[in-house]
Each structure stands twice: as structure tokens, then as C-alpha cells.
Short mmCIF file of C-alpha atoms in Angstrom, two decimals:
data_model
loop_
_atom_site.label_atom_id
_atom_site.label_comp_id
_atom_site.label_asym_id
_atom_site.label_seq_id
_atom_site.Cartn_x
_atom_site.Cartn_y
_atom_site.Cartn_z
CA UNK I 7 11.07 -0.78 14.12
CA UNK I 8 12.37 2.28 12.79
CA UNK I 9 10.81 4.89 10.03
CA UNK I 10 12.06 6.69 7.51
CA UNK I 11 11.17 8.15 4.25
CA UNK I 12 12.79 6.45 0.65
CA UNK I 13 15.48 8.11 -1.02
CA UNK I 14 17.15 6.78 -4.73
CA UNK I 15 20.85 7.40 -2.80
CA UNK I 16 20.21 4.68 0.41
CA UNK I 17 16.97 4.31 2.71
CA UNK I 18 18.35 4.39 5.67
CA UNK I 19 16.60 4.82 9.13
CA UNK I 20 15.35 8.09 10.63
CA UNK I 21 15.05 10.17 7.95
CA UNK I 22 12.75 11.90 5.94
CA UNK I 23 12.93 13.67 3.09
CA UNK I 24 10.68 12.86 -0.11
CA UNK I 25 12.46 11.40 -3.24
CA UNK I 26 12.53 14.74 -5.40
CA UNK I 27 13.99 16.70 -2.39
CA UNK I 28 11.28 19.05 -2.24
CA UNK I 29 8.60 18.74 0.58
CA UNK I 30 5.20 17.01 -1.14
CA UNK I 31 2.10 19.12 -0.29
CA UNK I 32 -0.82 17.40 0.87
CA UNK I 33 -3.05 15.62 -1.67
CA UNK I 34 -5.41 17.62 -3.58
CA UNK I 35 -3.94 21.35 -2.77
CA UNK I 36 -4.00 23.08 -6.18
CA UNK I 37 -0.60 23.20 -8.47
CA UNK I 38 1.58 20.98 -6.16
CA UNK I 39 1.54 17.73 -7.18
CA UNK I 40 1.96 15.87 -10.70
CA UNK I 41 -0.52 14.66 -12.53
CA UNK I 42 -0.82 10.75 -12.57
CA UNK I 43 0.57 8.79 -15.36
CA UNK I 44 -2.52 7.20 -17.51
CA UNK I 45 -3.46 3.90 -16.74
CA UNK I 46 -2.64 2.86 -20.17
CA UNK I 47 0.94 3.99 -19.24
CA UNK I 48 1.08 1.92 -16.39
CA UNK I 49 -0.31 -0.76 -17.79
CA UNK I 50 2.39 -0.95 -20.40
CA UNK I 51 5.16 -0.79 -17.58
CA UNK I 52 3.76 -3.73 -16.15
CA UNK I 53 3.80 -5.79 -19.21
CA UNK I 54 6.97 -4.41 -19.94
CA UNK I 55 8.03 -5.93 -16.76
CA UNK I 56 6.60 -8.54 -16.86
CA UNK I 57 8.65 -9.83 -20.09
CA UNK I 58 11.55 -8.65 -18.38
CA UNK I 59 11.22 -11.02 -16.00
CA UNK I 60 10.44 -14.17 -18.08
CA UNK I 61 13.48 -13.55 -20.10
CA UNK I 62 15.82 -13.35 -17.18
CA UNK I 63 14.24 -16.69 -16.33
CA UNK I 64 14.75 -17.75 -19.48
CA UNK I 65 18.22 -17.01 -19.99
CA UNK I 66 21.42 -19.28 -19.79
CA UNK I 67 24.93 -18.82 -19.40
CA UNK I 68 28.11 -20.50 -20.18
CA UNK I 69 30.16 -22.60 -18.08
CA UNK I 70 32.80 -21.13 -16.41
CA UNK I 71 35.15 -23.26 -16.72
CA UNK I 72 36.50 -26.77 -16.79
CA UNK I 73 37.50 -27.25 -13.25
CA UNK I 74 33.82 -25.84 -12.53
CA UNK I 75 32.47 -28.59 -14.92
CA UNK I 76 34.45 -31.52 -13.68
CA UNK I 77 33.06 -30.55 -9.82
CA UNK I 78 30.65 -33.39 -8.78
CA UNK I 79 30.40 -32.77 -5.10
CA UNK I 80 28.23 -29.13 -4.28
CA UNK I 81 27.84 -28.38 -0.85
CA UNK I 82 25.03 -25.88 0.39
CA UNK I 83 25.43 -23.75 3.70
CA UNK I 84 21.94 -23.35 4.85
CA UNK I 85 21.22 -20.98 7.81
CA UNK I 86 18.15 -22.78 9.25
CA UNK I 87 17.05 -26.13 9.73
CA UNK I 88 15.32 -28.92 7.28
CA UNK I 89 11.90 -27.80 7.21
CA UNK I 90 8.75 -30.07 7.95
CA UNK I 91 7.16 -31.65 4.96
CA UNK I 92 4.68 -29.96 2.78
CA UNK I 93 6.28 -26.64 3.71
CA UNK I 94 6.84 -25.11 0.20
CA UNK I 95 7.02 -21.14 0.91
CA UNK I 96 10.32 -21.67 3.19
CA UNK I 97 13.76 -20.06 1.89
CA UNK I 98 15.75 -23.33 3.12
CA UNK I 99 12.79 -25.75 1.52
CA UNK I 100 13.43 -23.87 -2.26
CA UNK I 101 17.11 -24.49 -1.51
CA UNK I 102 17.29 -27.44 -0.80
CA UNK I 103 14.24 -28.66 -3.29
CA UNK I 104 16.53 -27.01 -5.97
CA UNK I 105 19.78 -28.29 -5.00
CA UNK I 106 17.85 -31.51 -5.23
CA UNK I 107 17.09 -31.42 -8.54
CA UNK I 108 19.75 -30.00 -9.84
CA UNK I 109 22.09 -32.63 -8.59
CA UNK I 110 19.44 -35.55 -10.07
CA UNK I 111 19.60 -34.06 -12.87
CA UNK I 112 23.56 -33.31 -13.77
CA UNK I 113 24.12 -36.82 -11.83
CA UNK I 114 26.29 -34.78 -9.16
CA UNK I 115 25.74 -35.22 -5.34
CA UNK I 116 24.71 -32.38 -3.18
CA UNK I 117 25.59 -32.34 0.50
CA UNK I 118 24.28 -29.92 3.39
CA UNK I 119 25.29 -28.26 6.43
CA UNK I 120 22.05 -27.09 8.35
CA UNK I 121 21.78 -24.68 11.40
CA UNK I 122 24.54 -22.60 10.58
CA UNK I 123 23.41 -19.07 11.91
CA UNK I 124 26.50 -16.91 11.89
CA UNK I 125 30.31 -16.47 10.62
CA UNK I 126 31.61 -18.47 13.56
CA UNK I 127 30.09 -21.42 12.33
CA UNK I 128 29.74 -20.52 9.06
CA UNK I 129 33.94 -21.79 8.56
CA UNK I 130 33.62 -25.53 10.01
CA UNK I 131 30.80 -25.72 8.27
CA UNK I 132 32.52 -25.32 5.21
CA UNK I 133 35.39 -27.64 6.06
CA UNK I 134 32.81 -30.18 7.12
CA UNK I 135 31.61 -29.93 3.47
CA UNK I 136 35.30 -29.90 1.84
CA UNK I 137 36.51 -32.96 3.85
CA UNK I 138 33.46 -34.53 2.30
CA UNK I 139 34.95 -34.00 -1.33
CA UNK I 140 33.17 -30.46 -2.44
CA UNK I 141 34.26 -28.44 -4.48
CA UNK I 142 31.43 -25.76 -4.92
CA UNK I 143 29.92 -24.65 -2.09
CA UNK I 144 26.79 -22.09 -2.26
CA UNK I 145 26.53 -19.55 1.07
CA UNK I 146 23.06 -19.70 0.95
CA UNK I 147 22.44 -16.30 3.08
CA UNK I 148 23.78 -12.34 2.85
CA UNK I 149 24.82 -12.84 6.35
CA UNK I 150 27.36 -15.00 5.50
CA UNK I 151 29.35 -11.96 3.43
CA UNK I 152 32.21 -11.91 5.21
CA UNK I 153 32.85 -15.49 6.42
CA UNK I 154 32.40 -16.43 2.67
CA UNK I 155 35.51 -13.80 2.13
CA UNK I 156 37.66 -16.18 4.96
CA UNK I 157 36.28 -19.07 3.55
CA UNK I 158 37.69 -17.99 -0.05
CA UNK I 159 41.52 -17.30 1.58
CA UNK I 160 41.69 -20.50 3.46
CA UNK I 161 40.23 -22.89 0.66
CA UNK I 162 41.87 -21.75 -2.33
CA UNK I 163 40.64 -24.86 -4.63
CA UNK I 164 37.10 -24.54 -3.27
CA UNK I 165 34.68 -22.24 -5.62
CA UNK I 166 32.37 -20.04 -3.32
CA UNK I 167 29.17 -18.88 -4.56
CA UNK I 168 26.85 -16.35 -2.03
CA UNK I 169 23.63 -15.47 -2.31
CA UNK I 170 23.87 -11.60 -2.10
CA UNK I 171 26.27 -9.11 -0.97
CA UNK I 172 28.69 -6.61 -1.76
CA UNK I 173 31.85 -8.40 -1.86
CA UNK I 174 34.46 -7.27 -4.73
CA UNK I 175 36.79 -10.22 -6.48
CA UNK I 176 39.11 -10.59 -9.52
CA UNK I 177 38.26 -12.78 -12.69
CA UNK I 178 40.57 -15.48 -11.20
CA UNK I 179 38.73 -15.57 -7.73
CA UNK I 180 36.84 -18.78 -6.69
CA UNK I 181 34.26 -16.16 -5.54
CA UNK I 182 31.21 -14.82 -6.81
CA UNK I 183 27.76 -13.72 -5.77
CA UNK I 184 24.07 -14.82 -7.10
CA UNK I 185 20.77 -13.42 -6.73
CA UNK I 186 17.77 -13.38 -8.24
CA UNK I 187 15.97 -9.81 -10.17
CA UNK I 188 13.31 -9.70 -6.64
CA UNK I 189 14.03 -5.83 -8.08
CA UNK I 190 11.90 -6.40 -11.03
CA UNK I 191 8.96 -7.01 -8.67
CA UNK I 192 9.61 -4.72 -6.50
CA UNK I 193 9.03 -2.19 -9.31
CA UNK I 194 5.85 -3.74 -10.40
CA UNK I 195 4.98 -3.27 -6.36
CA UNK I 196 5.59 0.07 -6.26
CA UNK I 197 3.61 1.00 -9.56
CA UNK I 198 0.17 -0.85 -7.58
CA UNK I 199 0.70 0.70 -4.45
CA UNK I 200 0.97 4.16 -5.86
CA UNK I 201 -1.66 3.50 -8.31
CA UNK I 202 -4.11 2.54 -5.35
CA UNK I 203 -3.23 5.56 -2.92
CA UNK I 204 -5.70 8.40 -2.84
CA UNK I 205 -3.50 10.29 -0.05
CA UNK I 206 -0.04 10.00 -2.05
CA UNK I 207 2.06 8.00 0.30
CA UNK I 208 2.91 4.50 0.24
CA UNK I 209 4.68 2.32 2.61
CA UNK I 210 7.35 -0.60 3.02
CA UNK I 211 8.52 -2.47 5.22
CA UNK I 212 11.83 -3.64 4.91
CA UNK I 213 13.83 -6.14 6.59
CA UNK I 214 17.59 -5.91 7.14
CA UNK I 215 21.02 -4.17 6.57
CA UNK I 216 21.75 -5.99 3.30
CA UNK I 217 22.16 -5.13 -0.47
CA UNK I 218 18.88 -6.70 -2.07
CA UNK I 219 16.97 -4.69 0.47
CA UNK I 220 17.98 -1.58 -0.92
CA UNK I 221 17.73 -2.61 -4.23
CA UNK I 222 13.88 -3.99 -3.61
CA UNK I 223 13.07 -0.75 -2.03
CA UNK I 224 14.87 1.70 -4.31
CA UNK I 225 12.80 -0.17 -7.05
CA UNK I 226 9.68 -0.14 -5.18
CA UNK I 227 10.20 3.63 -4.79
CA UNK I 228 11.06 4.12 -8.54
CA UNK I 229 7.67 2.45 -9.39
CA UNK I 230 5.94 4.34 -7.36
CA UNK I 231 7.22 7.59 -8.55
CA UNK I 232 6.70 6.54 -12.27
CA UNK I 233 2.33 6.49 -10.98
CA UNK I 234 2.89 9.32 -8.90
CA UNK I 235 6.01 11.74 -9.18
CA UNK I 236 5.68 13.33 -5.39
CA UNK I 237 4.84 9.98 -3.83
CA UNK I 238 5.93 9.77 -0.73
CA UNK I 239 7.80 6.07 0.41
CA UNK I 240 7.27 5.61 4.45
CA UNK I 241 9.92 2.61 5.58
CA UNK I 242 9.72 1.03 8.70
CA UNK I 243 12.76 -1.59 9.30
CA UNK I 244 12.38 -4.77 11.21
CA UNK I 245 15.83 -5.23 11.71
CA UNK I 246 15.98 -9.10 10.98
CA UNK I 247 14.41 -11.51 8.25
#
């Protein structure tokens, strides 16, 4: 694992350099650090938050469009196997638990492709699926970025959905990207880890290269410095999920 100290810009390894640019003194040396917000500040972020977060889960949005309407075949790329039963905390159990329901529900069919771990299999995968009669298919992992990209030339008819990134597309392209506000938490994180640090630093450990990673810890850092202006954000990077 590598360390590093936050930054708003990117938190990338080996460095370290405090969020304000200015070196924080150590806790309790007279005149250099900020006072702490009240708690009755903070507690008012976190309710703040905290509707944030069940209106986003409340909200809806219209349908894109006919042909997107008229799809009943979804396929789902999932990067790891089915998982045993009872397991409820996995990433590929919510997945597939949703694309479950979902399909009950709108009285489509949903059809899987399981143990697909990288780019080079993320593309038969996706025929497999398309032979099959899909028409959406949902990349269920950031690691499948730029196969999705590939995916998108070679299937024109197919719309491509993938769960983070940083891929760019017109208004006509059958490709987008979802994710869910983690951020939001992230922020609520970062205001109770700063809140309970009597030394004035605060750590995180992140996992991998990958857009929602920043944004988690960028949000994590902002809470943190809305307790404690001069926190300090120690990283240490796994490297994987």
C-alpha cells in the first residue's frame, strides 16, 4: 500500500501536502490551527445530508426514449461469480437481487454473464448476451471503461450502461454511465472522523485507480475540513477492490 496526504485537485500516491497548502502545526501549539466548527454546526450538516440523500433516492427520471422502452431483454456483465445464498453485503448479490426485481416487476427478462474479470472477456461476453436478444446491457464494474467504449462501436443498436467512469459520449450515443451519490456519505464520513480526532489527522483507505474513489475521498476530505479546517487526510491505497 502506498501513502499519501488528500488534496481537493487528485489524491494521488506519494505525496503530501495538507489540503490548504500550508504545513498544519501540531495539535494544540498556540495560533495555528482553526477553531472547530460547533457541534450544532455539524450537526446541521449531517441532517442536511442526510435529506440530500433521501431525495436522490427518491427521485425519478424520464424515459429516454422509445426504443429504450420497447427493450425487453437486459443483460448484466457481472465481474465475479453468483454468490452463495444468504450472502447479502456482496456487490454481484445487490446486482443481481436488483436486476431481479426489476425485471419481475416491468415483466422484462434479465440475462447474465458471470466471471467476466477483464476487457478481453468483457466483448464475448457481450455478444453472448446480444445473440440472446438484449438490447440493454449494464457493465456492472469501472474496470470495464474501455471495453464498454469497443463494445459501443461494434454494437451500434445495443444501449450500454456502466457503472462508473470517465467516458465522454454525444446525446445520440447508446452510452452512458450510472452511479450512485457514495459521495454524500463520504462527506458525512469525513465530518465524524474529524469530529472524533484529538491529534487533527484522519485517515482513508482507498481502493483503486477509478473515478468514484476520488470523488469518495475528495468528499471525505471536504467533511473533514468543514470540523476541522487544517485537518490533515493520510491515504493509504490498496491498489485493488
Amino acid at each position: 500500500m502506498s501513502q499519501g496526504v488528500a488534496n481537493f485537485g487528485t489524491a494521488l500516491p506519494h505525496q503530501d501536502f495538507p489540503m490548504n497548502h500550508q504545513t498544519a502545526s501540531a495539535p494544540g501549539t498556540p495560533g495555528t490551527r482553526h477553531a472547530r466548527r460547533p457541534v450544532r454546526a455539524v450537526r446541521a450538516a449531517v441532517v442536511l445530508a442526510a435529506f440530500a440523500l433521501a431525495a436522490a433516492a427518491c427521485g425519478t427520471s424520464d424515459d429516454d426514449d422509445a426504443d429504450a422502452a420497447a427493450c425487453d431483454t437486459v443483460g448484466y456483465v457481472m465481474y465475479g461469480a453468483e454468490s452463495s445464498p444468504g450472502n447479502d453485503s456482496d456487490w454481484d448479490t445487490l446486482i443481481h437481487t436488483a436486476a431481479v426485481a426489476t425485471a419481475e416487476s416491468t415483466g422484462t427478462e434479465a440475462l447474465f454473464e458471470r466471471n467476466v474479470a477483464g476487457g478481453t472477456l468483457f466483448l464475448p461476453a457481450v455478444d453472448r448476451l446480444v445473440d440472446q436478444g438484449a438490447c440493454i446491457v449494464f457493465a456492472t464494474s469501472a474496470d470495464y471503461i474501455f471495453a464498454v467504449d469497443e463494445a459501443a462501436e461494434r454494437r451500434p443498436d445495443v444501449r450500454f450502461l456502466n457503472a462508473g467512469g470517465f467516458n465522454e459520449w454525444s446525446d445520440d450515443s447508446p452510452f452512458g454511465v450510472y452511479d450512485a451519490r457514495m459521495y454524500e456519505a463520504r462527506f458525512l464520513h469525513g465530518v465524524i472522523a474529524a469530529g472524533n480526532s484529538p491529534s487533527g489527522t484522519v485517515g482513508y483507505v482507498a481502493s483503486t485507480d477509478a473515478p468514484e474513489v476520488y470523488r469518495g475521498l475528495n468528499f471525505f476530505a471536504l467533511g473533514a475540513r468543514f470540523v476541522d479546517p487544517d485537518v490533515r487526510v493520510l491515504v493509504e491505497w490498496t491498489g485493488d477492490w
